[in-house]
Structures are given as C-alpha cells and as structure tokens.
Amino acid sequence: MDQSYWEVMDAVLQLVMSDGYSPDATEEQKVVAKDVLNKIADKNVQDTVIYGRYTDTSDRYDMAMDVCNYNGPKETAAVVAECFTRNRENVHLLDVAAGTGLCAVELRKHGFLKMDALDASPGMLEEAKRKGLYDQYIIDILGEKTLDISTDTYDAVVMCGFSIEILQRLPITAFEELIRIVKPGGYFINTGWMMMYTDGGEVKAEQLRRQLKTLEENGKWKFVQLKHFKNYIKGFDGAVSVHMICK
C-alpha cells in the first residue's frame, strides 16, 4: 500500500529542515515553512479551524511553498493549457481553493487572463488580491450550499492543493455544484497527491474516489485523464485529474 498522507507529511516536515532539500532557503525560512505546514496540515480539526489557520499563515504561505519546492500549480497550469490550445485569453476559469493565487501565476504564463478566485480564507484571498491576479475574489465555502454563481459561467474549474482534511468531508453535492457552474464540454481539473487517486491509496481520499466514479456513472462528467508527475512536493508524486463536463 502507498504511504498514508500523514506518513508523507511527517516525512516532508523532516526533509524541509535538512540541508539538501531546499539549499537556497535560510534556516529561518525553513523553520517558518515547517511551522506553516504544521498548522495547515494539522489533523482532526474542524474545517473552520483549518480555514482560520490558512488566514493566519497567509503572509508566509508562498515562502513556505517555495521552500517545499511545491510544483502543483505549475503542473496544473500545463494540463489546463493542454485542454485549451487556442484563444486562452477568452477562456473563463474559476480557481477553487485559490489561496494566494499560485495557480493563477502559472496560468497567466500560458496566456489565461479571465480568472476568478474562490476560497474560504479571507486572508489567503487578500494576498492574491495584492497581486492583482483575478477579476473576482469570492469568499465562500464549498459544501452543501449553492454558490452565488450563475449556471454555465465557466469553461473550467481548476482546483490545486485543496486541503485533504476538508476534501475527505466534502459531500457529492459540492462537486455537483461545480459541475453546474461549468459549461457542457468544459472541464474539472483537480491536482493533488498521487495517493489520492490510486485504488487502495490514501484512506482519507476514499470518498473522493467514489464520488468521481459515481458522477461519471451518472453521466455528469467523463473521465479524460489522470496525469502522474514527479515532485508534487519535492520527493513525493502528484497527479492531475481531468474530467469533461457532460451534465
């Protein structure tokens, strides 16, 4: 069986402090990065607590991800670019769990300009707003509720690095709501640890794997690809999951 999420996080926390893991980072930066990771990855806490911790660490988040050699946004943007080979400046994207806008930075390098951000952490979105990355900054929680977004608004929903603690508790209605706001023929593109997507992989992602399959069986979307890549965070594999919206 693959390593569990917590085994991987424990390994990352140890590696972050090692000399060779991020040689350009100072010892102070490594300590800060470890503290940020400890806070946002803490287990067995309520979603609202996790959102609050993201806000509390928002001013240090980008630096922490840099120390960790976080490649999720770069790999996500490359797959989005594969899905939209033309007129990228007119493709309308919603970045879910947008955080400080790391994905938007990479998406802009591929020519994507029309992007909105959705996140439950006001502090994280405030950091993104300072960078001027999105057209709209939507503070909202993905779950049972209906989002205040019109049907068929977006060409794709992009989600990278969504907290696995929160993801394991998301109801299937949350994904149905994302499907509602994407145009038929558009995409749902989700990036995370490879262990989230493999059968028999991370236990916390069992519900996610079931929901992805159920929505396909119900004709809501169609599986397109699962792209495996090295170094989601340095030393640990990631994957980009792509589904086409059918409705």
PDB file of C-alpha atoms in Angstrom:
ATOM      1  CA  MET A   1       0.000   0.000   0.000  1.00  0.00           C
ATOM      2  CA  ASP A   2       1.154   3.585  -0.655  1.00  0.00           C
ATOM      3  CA  GLN A   3       2.338   5.796   2.189  1.00  0.00           C
ATOM      4  CA  SER A   4      -0.518   7.464   4.031  1.00  0.00           C
ATOM      5  CA  TYR A   5      -0.998  11.220   3.914  1.00  0.00           C
ATOM      6  CA  TRP A   6       0.291  11.619   7.448  1.00  0.00           C
ATOM      7  CA  GLU A   7       3.345   9.474   6.788  1.00  0.00           C
ATOM      8  CA  VAL A   8       4.137  11.677   3.798  1.00  0.00           C
ATOM      9  CA  MET A   9       3.578  14.905   5.749  1.00  0.00           C
ATOM     10  CA  ASP A  10       5.790  13.698   8.595  1.00  0.00           C
ATOM     11  CA  ALA A  11       8.494  12.929   6.026  1.00  0.00           C
ATOM     12  CA  VAL A  12       8.107  16.344   4.380  1.00  0.00           C
ATOM     13  CA  LEU A  13       8.358  18.120   7.740  1.00  0.00           C
ATOM     14  CA  GLN A  14      11.630  16.331   8.454  1.00  0.00           C
ATOM     15  CA  LEU A  15      13.024  16.904   4.964  1.00  0.00           C
ATOM     16  CA  VAL A  16      12.224  20.622   5.000  1.00  0.00           C
ATOM     17  CA  MET A  17      14.803  21.110   7.759  1.00  0.00           C
ATOM     18  CA  SER A  18      17.535  19.107   6.012  1.00  0.00           C
ATOM     19  CA  ASP A  19      20.485  20.786   4.291  1.00  0.00           C
ATOM     20  CA  GLY A  20      19.925  19.353   0.804  1.00  0.00           C
ATOM     21  CA  TYR A  21      16.153  19.645   0.471  1.00  0.00           C
ATOM     22  CA  SER A  22      15.957  23.356  -0.283  1.00  0.00           C
ATOM     23  CA  PRO A  23      19.580  24.561  -0.381  1.00  0.00           C
ATOM     24  CA  ASP A  24      18.733  28.187  -1.183  1.00  0.00           C
ATOM     25  CA  ALA A  25      16.483  28.594   1.877  1.00  0.00           C
ATOM     26  CA  THR A  26      17.834  30.045   5.097  1.00  0.00           C
ATOM     27  CA  GLU A  27      17.437  28.211   8.396  1.00  0.00           C
ATOM     28  CA  GLU A  28      14.904  30.831   9.453  1.00  0.00           C
ATOM     29  CA  GLN A  29      12.849  30.267   6.294  1.00  0.00           C
ATOM     30  CA  LYS A  30      12.898  26.507   6.885  1.00  0.00           C
ATOM     31  CA  VAL A  31      11.639  26.967  10.439  1.00  0.00           C
ATOM     32  CA  VAL A  32       8.822  29.219   9.207  1.00  0.00           C
ATOM     33  CA  ALA A  33       7.923  26.748   6.436  1.00  0.00           C
ATOM     34  CA  LYS A  34       7.754  23.886   8.923  1.00  0.00           C
ATOM     35  CA  ASP A  35       5.522  25.947  11.208  1.00  0.00           C
ATOM     36  CA  VAL A  36       3.159  26.813   8.325  1.00  0.00           C
ATOM     37  CA  LEU A  37       2.935  23.176   7.231  1.00  0.00           C
ATOM     38  CA  ASN A  38       2.281  22.031  10.787  1.00  0.00           C
ATOM     39  CA  LYS A  39      -0.589  24.468  11.124  1.00  0.00           C
ATOM     40  CA  ILE A  40      -2.369  23.913   7.817  1.00  0.00           C
ATOM     41  CA  ALA A  41      -1.901  20.124   7.879  1.00  0.00           C
ATOM     42  CA  ASP A  42      -2.957  19.569  11.497  1.00  0.00           C
ATOM     43  CA  LYS A  43      -5.316  16.611  11.780  1.00  0.00           C
ATOM     44  CA  ASN A  44      -8.651  16.100  13.472  1.00  0.00           C
ATOM     45  CA  VAL A  45      -9.784  19.724  13.496  1.00  0.00           C
ATOM     46  CA  GLN A  46     -12.917  21.323  12.101  1.00  0.00           C
ATOM     47  CA  ASP A  47     -12.966  22.908   8.663  1.00  0.00           C
ATOM     48  CA  THR A  48     -13.468  26.392  10.113  1.00  0.00           C
ATOM     49  CA  VAL A  49     -10.310  25.956  12.185  1.00  0.00           C
ATOM     50  CA  ILE A  50      -8.353  24.964   9.073  1.00  0.00           C
ATOM     51  CA  TYR A  51      -9.674  27.981   7.147  1.00  0.00           C
ATOM     52  CA  GLY A  52      -8.608  30.199  10.053  1.00  0.00           C
ATOM     53  CA  ARG A  53      -5.129  28.712  10.062  1.00  0.00           C
ATOM     54  CA  TYR A  54      -4.749  29.406   6.352  1.00  0.00           C
ATOM     55  CA  THR A  55      -5.640  33.034   7.061  1.00  0.00           C
ATOM     56  CA  ASP A  56      -3.208  33.173   9.993  1.00  0.00           C
ATOM     57  CA  THR A  57      -0.342  31.884   7.823  1.00  0.00           C
ATOM     58  CA  SER A  58      -1.290  33.646   4.565  1.00  0.00           C
ATOM     59  CA  ASP A  59       1.563  36.158   4.714  1.00  0.00           C
ATOM     60  CA  ARG A  60       4.092  33.287   4.957  1.00  0.00           C
ATOM     61  CA  TYR A  61       2.360  30.732   2.751  1.00  0.00           C
ATOM     62  CA  ASP A  62       4.114  31.494  -0.552  1.00  0.00           C
ATOM     63  CA  MET A  63       7.528  31.394   1.075  1.00  0.00           C
ATOM     64  CA  ALA A  64       6.692  28.067   2.758  1.00  0.00           C
ATOM     65  CA  MET A  65       5.590  26.532  -0.533  1.00  0.00           C
ATOM     66  CA  ASP A  66       8.777  27.798  -2.176  1.00  0.00           C
ATOM     67  CA  VAL A  67      10.877  26.109   0.499  1.00  0.00           C
ATOM     68  CA  CYS A  68       8.915  22.874  -0.110  1.00  0.00           C
ATOM     69  CA  ASN A  69       9.528  23.041  -3.872  1.00  0.00           C
ATOM     70  CA  TYR A  70       5.756  22.895  -4.451  1.00  0.00           C
ATOM     71  CA  ASN A  71       5.120  22.106  -8.135  1.00  0.00           C
ATOM     72  CA  GLY A  72       1.370  21.513  -8.085  1.00  0.00           C
ATOM     73  CA  PRO A  73       0.402  24.882  -9.633  1.00  0.00           C
ATOM     74  CA  LYS A  74       2.941  24.575 -12.461  1.00  0.00           C
ATOM     75  CA  GLU A  75       1.757  21.067 -13.395  1.00  0.00           C
ATOM     76  CA  THR A  76      -1.893  22.112 -13.126  1.00  0.00           C
ATOM     77  CA  ALA A  77      -1.411  25.060 -15.472  1.00  0.00           C
ATOM     78  CA  ALA A  78       0.351  22.862 -18.037  1.00  0.00           C
ATOM     79  CA  VAL A  79      -2.632  20.475 -18.131  1.00  0.00           C
ATOM     80  CA  VAL A  80      -5.128  23.340 -18.386  1.00  0.00           C
ATOM     81  CA  ALA A  81      -3.115  24.604 -21.352  1.00  0.00           C
ATOM     82  CA  GLU A  82      -3.395  21.154 -22.977  1.00  0.00           C
ATOM     83  CA  CYS A  83      -7.178  21.342 -22.606  1.00  0.00           C
ATOM     84  CA  PHE A  84      -7.376  24.809 -24.184  1.00  0.00           C
ATOM     85  CA  THR A  85      -4.951  25.143 -27.080  1.00  0.00           C
ATOM     86  CA  ARG A  86      -6.483  28.291 -28.614  1.00  0.00           C
ATOM     87  CA  ASN A  87      -7.950  31.641 -27.529  1.00  0.00           C
ATOM     88  CA  ARG A  88      -6.755  31.183 -23.969  1.00  0.00           C
ATOM     89  CA  GLU A  89      -7.246  34.866 -23.234  1.00  0.00           C
ATOM     90  CA  ASN A  90     -11.016  34.300 -23.568  1.00  0.00           C
ATOM     91  CA  VAL A  91     -11.217  31.092 -21.526  1.00  0.00           C
ATOM     92  CA  HIS A  92     -13.089  31.774 -18.279  1.00  0.00           C
ATOM     93  CA  LEU A  93     -11.662  29.878 -15.291  1.00  0.00           C
ATOM     94  CA  LEU A  94     -12.680  29.522 -11.647  1.00  0.00           C
ATOM     95  CA  ASP A  95      -9.792  28.716  -9.326  1.00  0.00           C
ATOM     96  CA  VAL A  96     -11.307  26.858  -6.346  1.00  0.00           C
ATOM     97  CA  ALA A  97      -9.268  26.909  -3.133  1.00  0.00           C
ATOM     98  CA  ALA A  98      -7.306  29.608  -4.933  1.00  0.00           C
ATOM     99  CA  GLY A  99      -5.363  30.619  -1.850  1.00  0.00           C
ATOM    100  CA  THR A 100      -2.711  33.235  -2.567  1.00  0.00           C
ATOM    101  CA  GLY A 101      -3.001  32.697  -6.320  1.00  0.00           C
ATOM    102  CA  LEU A 102      -0.092  30.359  -7.002  1.00  0.00           C
ATOM    103  CA  CYS A 103      -2.082  28.618  -9.745  1.00  0.00           C
ATOM    104  CA  ALA A 104      -3.078  31.904 -11.356  1.00  0.00           C
ATOM    105  CA  VAL A 105       0.567  32.957 -11.582  1.00  0.00           C
ATOM    106  CA  GLU A 106       1.324  29.821 -13.610  1.00  0.00           C
ATOM    107  CA  LEU A 107      -1.869  30.023 -15.674  1.00  0.00           C
ATOM    108  CA  ARG A 108      -1.013  33.562 -16.757  1.00  0.00           C
ATOM    109  CA  LYS A 109       2.274  32.279 -18.163  1.00  0.00           C
ATOM    110  CA  HIS A 110       0.182  30.175 -20.577  1.00  0.00           C
ATOM    111  CA  GLY A 111      -1.963  33.122 -21.639  1.00  0.00           C
ATOM    112  CA  PHE A 112      -5.028  32.659 -19.396  1.00  0.00           C
ATOM    113  CA  LEU A 113      -6.350  36.045 -18.298  1.00  0.00           C
ATOM    114  CA  LYS A 114     -10.037  35.627 -17.324  1.00  0.00           C
ATOM    115  CA  MET A 115      -9.909  34.087 -13.874  1.00  0.00           C
ATOM    116  CA  ASP A 116     -11.980  34.293 -10.706  1.00  0.00           C
ATOM    117  CA  ALA A 117     -10.888  33.016  -7.307  1.00  0.00           C
ATOM    118  CA  LEU A 118     -12.934  31.163  -4.696  1.00  0.00           C
ATOM    119  CA  ASP A 119     -11.595  30.418  -1.246  1.00  0.00           C
ATOM    120  CA  ALA A 120     -12.935  30.141   2.304  1.00  0.00           C
ATOM    121  CA  SER A 121      -9.942  32.016   3.758  1.00  0.00           C
ATOM    122  CA  PRO A 122     -10.212  35.820   3.565  1.00  0.00           C
ATOM    123  CA  GLY A 123      -6.534  36.184   4.416  1.00  0.00           C
ATOM    124  CA  MET A 124      -5.391  33.984   1.553  1.00  0.00           C
ATOM    125  CA  LEU A 125      -7.558  35.850  -0.944  1.00  0.00           C
ATOM    126  CA  GLU A 126      -6.259  39.165   0.380  1.00  0.00           C
ATOM    127  CA  GLU A 127      -2.750  38.028  -0.548  1.00  0.00           C
ATOM    128  CA  ALA A 128      -3.979  37.080  -4.036  1.00  0.00           C
ATOM    129  CA  LYS A 129      -5.716  40.447  -4.381  1.00  0.00           C
ATOM    130  CA  ARG A 130      -2.448  42.267  -3.676  1.00  0.00           C
ATOM    131  CA  LYS A 131      -1.005  40.523  -6.737  1.00  0.00           C
ATOM    132  CA  GLY A 132      -3.947  41.541  -8.954  1.00  0.00           C
ATOM    133  CA  LEU A 133      -4.373  38.034 -10.328  1.00  0.00           C
ATOM    134  CA  TYR A 134      -8.151  37.606 -10.583  1.00  0.00           C
ATOM    135  CA  ASP A 135     -11.219  39.508 -11.731  1.00  0.00           C
ATOM    136  CA  GLN A 136     -13.368  38.413  -8.783  1.00  0.00           C
ATOM    137  CA  TYR A 137     -12.378  37.284  -5.285  1.00  0.00           C
ATOM    138  CA  ILE A 138     -15.157  35.127  -3.882  1.00  0.00           C
ATOM    139  CA  ILE A 139     -15.073  34.246  -0.190  1.00  0.00           C
ATOM    140  CA  ASP A 140     -17.258  31.157   0.114  1.00  0.00           C
ATOM    141  CA  ILE A 141     -17.248  27.599   1.401  1.00  0.00           C
ATOM    142  CA  LEU A 142     -17.638  24.628  -0.899  1.00  0.00           C
ATOM    143  CA  GLY A 143     -20.113  22.113   0.536  1.00  0.00           C
ATOM    144  CA  GLU A 144     -23.865  21.606   0.679  1.00  0.00           C
ATOM    145  CA  LYS A 145     -24.822  25.181  -0.186  1.00  0.00           C
ATOM    146  CA  THR A 146     -25.479  26.646  -3.619  1.00  0.00           C
ATOM    147  CA  LEU A 147     -22.782  29.029  -4.756  1.00  0.00           C
ATOM    148  CA  ASP A 148     -23.826  32.538  -5.784  1.00  0.00           C
ATOM    149  CA  ILE A 149     -22.622  31.882  -9.329  1.00  0.00           C
ATOM    150  CA  SER A 150     -24.778  31.512 -12.433  1.00  0.00           C
ATOM    151  CA  THR A 151     -25.127  28.174 -14.221  1.00  0.00           C
ATOM    152  CA  ASP A 152     -22.696  27.592 -17.122  1.00  0.00           C
ATOM    153  CA  THR A 153     -20.479  30.538 -16.191  1.00  0.00           C
ATOM    154  CA  TYR A 154     -17.054  28.944 -16.587  1.00  0.00           C
ATOM    155  CA  ASP A 155     -15.138  26.991 -19.202  1.00  0.00           C
ATOM    156  CA  ALA A 156     -13.338  25.111 -16.444  1.00  0.00           C
ATOM    157  CA  VAL A 157     -12.960  24.800 -12.702  1.00  0.00           C
ATOM    158  CA  VAL A 158      -9.384  24.385 -11.515  1.00  0.00           C
ATOM    159  CA  MET A 159      -8.553  23.042  -8.066  1.00  0.00           C
ATOM    160  CA  CYS A 160      -4.985  22.521  -6.839  1.00  0.00           C
ATOM    161  CA  GLY A 161      -3.829  21.608  -3.358  1.00  0.00           C
ATOM    162  CA  PHE A 162      -7.271  21.503  -1.729  1.00  0.00           C
ATOM    163  CA  SER A 163      -6.851  20.505   1.928  1.00  0.00           C
ATOM    164  CA  ILE A 164      -7.180  16.719   2.157  1.00  0.00           C
ATOM    165  CA  GLU A 165      -8.684  17.111   5.626  1.00  0.00           C
ATOM    166  CA  ILE A 166     -11.541  19.157   4.159  1.00  0.00           C
ATOM    167  CA  LEU A 167     -11.719  17.151   0.927  1.00  0.00           C
ATOM    168  CA  GLN A 168     -12.490  13.945   2.798  1.00  0.00           C
ATOM    169  CA  ARG A 169     -15.647  15.555   4.210  1.00  0.00           C
ATOM    170  CA  LEU A 170     -16.956  17.178   1.022  1.00  0.00           C
ATOM    171  CA  PRO A 171     -20.399  15.871   0.020  1.00  0.00           C
ATOM    172  CA  ILE A 172     -21.036  14.844  -3.583  1.00  0.00           C
ATOM    173  CA  THR A 173     -23.316  17.885  -3.875  1.00  0.00           C
ATOM    174  CA  ALA A 174     -20.199  20.077  -3.718  1.00  0.00           C
ATOM    175  CA  PHE A 175     -18.935  18.529  -6.945  1.00  0.00           C
ATOM    176  CA  GLU A 176     -22.415  18.687  -8.495  1.00  0.00           C
ATOM    177  CA  GLU A 177     -22.402  22.407  -7.744  1.00  0.00           C
ATOM    178  CA  LEU A 178     -19.073  22.828  -9.527  1.00  0.00           C
ATOM    179  CA  ILE A 179     -20.479  20.897 -12.493  1.00  0.00           C
ATOM    180  CA  ARG A 180     -23.491  23.244 -12.537  1.00  0.00           C
ATOM    181  CA  ILE A 181     -21.368  26.357 -12.987  1.00  0.00           C
ATOM    182  CA  VAL A 182     -19.211  24.892 -15.800  1.00  0.00           C
ATOM    183  CA  LYS A 183     -20.417  24.862 -19.396  1.00  0.00           C
ATOM    184  CA  PRO A 184     -21.070  21.471 -21.052  1.00  0.00           C
ATOM    185  CA  GLY A 185     -17.841  20.384 -22.698  1.00  0.00           C
ATOM    186  CA  GLY A 186     -15.825  22.293 -20.112  1.00  0.00           C
ATOM    187  CA  TYR A 187     -13.509  20.731 -17.552  1.00  0.00           C
ATOM    188  CA  PHE A 188     -12.999  19.984 -13.889  1.00  0.00           C
ATOM    189  CA  ILE A 189      -9.249  19.829 -13.275  1.00  0.00           C
ATOM    190  CA  ASN A 190      -8.051  18.764  -9.829  1.00  0.00           C
ATOM    191  CA  THR A 191      -4.453  18.355  -8.648  1.00  0.00           C
ATOM    192  CA  GLY A 192      -3.241  16.637  -5.510  1.00  0.00           C
ATOM    193  CA  TRP A 193      -1.072  13.874  -4.115  1.00  0.00           C
ATOM    194  CA  MET A 194      -0.897  10.798  -6.354  1.00  0.00           C
ATOM    195  CA  MET A 195      -2.008   8.638  -3.411  1.00  0.00           C
ATOM    196  CA  MET A 196      -5.399  10.378  -3.502  1.00  0.00           C
ATOM    197  CA  TYR A 197      -6.265   8.811  -6.845  1.00  0.00           C
ATOM    198  CA  THR A 198      -4.889   5.263  -6.688  1.00  0.00           C
ATOM    199  CA  ASP A 199      -7.202   2.412  -5.701  1.00  0.00           C
ATOM    200  CA  GLY A 200      -6.149   1.289  -2.269  1.00  0.00           C
ATOM    201  CA  GLY A 201      -4.365   4.604  -1.771  1.00  0.00           C
ATOM    202  CA  GLU A 202      -4.922   7.246   0.888  1.00  0.00           C
ATOM    203  CA  VAL A 203      -7.867   6.289   3.125  1.00  0.00           C
ATOM    204  CA  LYS A 204      -8.885   9.923   3.556  1.00  0.00           C
ATOM    205  CA  ALA A 205      -9.485  10.107  -0.210  1.00  0.00           C
ATOM    206  CA  GLU A 206     -11.706   7.012  -0.491  1.00  0.00           C
ATOM    207  CA  GLN A 207     -14.835   9.158  -0.593  1.00  0.00           C
ATOM    208  CA  LEU A 208     -13.301  11.373  -3.286  1.00  0.00           C
ATOM    209  CA  ARG A 209     -12.503   8.368  -5.469  1.00  0.00           C
ATOM    210  CA  ARG A 210     -16.058   7.022  -5.050  1.00  0.00           C
ATOM    211  CA  GLN A 211     -17.580  10.399  -5.872  1.00  0.00           C
ATOM    212  CA  LEU A 212     -15.505  10.825  -9.024  1.00  0.00           C
ATOM    213  CA  LYS A 213     -16.704   7.438 -10.269  1.00  0.00           C
ATOM    214  CA  THR A 214     -20.330   7.978  -9.214  1.00  0.00           C
ATOM    215  CA  LEU A 215     -20.559  11.265 -11.087  1.00  0.00           C
ATOM    216  CA  GLU A 216     -19.200   9.576 -14.193  1.00  0.00           C
ATOM    217  CA  GLU A 217     -21.658   6.690 -13.855  1.00  0.00           C
ATOM    218  CA  ASN A 218     -24.473   9.250 -13.523  1.00  0.00           C
ATOM    219  CA  GLY A 219     -23.438  10.971 -16.747  1.00  0.00           C
ATOM    220  CA  LYS A 220     -22.416  14.218 -15.062  1.00  0.00           C
ATOM    221  CA  TRP A 221     -18.890  14.146 -16.395  1.00  0.00           C
ATOM    222  CA  LYS A 222     -16.499  11.931 -18.346  1.00  0.00           C
ATOM    223  CA  PHE A 223     -13.024  10.914 -17.247  1.00  0.00           C
ATOM    224  CA  VAL A 224     -10.360  12.333 -19.586  1.00  0.00           C
ATOM    225  CA  GLN A 225      -7.021  11.610 -17.972  1.00  0.00           C
ATOM    226  CA  LEU A 226      -5.028  11.174 -14.784  1.00  0.00           C
ATOM    227  CA  LYS A 227      -1.591  12.651 -15.357  1.00  0.00           C
ATOM    228  CA  HIS A 228       1.026  11.429 -12.911  1.00  0.00           C
ATOM    229  CA  PHE A 229       4.030  13.641 -12.242  1.00  0.00           C
ATOM    230  CA  LYS A 230       7.074  13.650 -10.011  1.00  0.00           C
ATOM    231  CA  ASN A 231       7.657  16.120  -7.190  1.00  0.00           C
ATOM    232  CA  TYR A 232       4.232  17.478  -6.295  1.00  0.00           C
ATOM    233  CA  ILE A 233       6.246  18.486  -3.281  1.00  0.00           C
ATOM    234  CA  LYS A 234       9.896  17.576  -3.760  1.00  0.00           C
ATOM    235  CA  GLY A 235      10.321  13.827  -3.326  1.00  0.00           C
ATOM    236  CA  PHE A 236       6.618  12.936  -3.474  1.00  0.00           C
ATOM    237  CA  ASP A 237       4.451  12.261  -6.525  1.00  0.00           C
ATOM    238  CA  GLY A 238       1.357  14.136  -7.595  1.00  0.00           C
ATOM    239  CA  ALA A 239      -1.382  13.787 -10.197  1.00  0.00           C
ATOM    240  CA  VAL A 240      -3.707  16.000 -12.219  1.00  0.00           C
ATOM    241  CA  SER A 241      -7.202  14.568 -12.689  1.00  0.00           C
ATOM    242  CA  VAL A 242      -9.248  15.814 -15.649  1.00  0.00           C
ATOM    243  CA  HIS A 243     -12.982  15.306 -16.241  1.00  0.00           C
ATOM    244  CA  MET A 244     -15.087  16.760 -19.067  1.00  0.00           C
ATOM    245  CA  ILE A 245     -18.481  18.141 -18.055  1.00  0.00           C
ATOM    246  CA  CYS A 246     -21.471  16.384 -19.633  1.00  0.00           C
ATOM    247  CA  LYS A 247     -24.485  17.169 -17.393  1.00  0.00           C
TER     248      LYS A 247
END
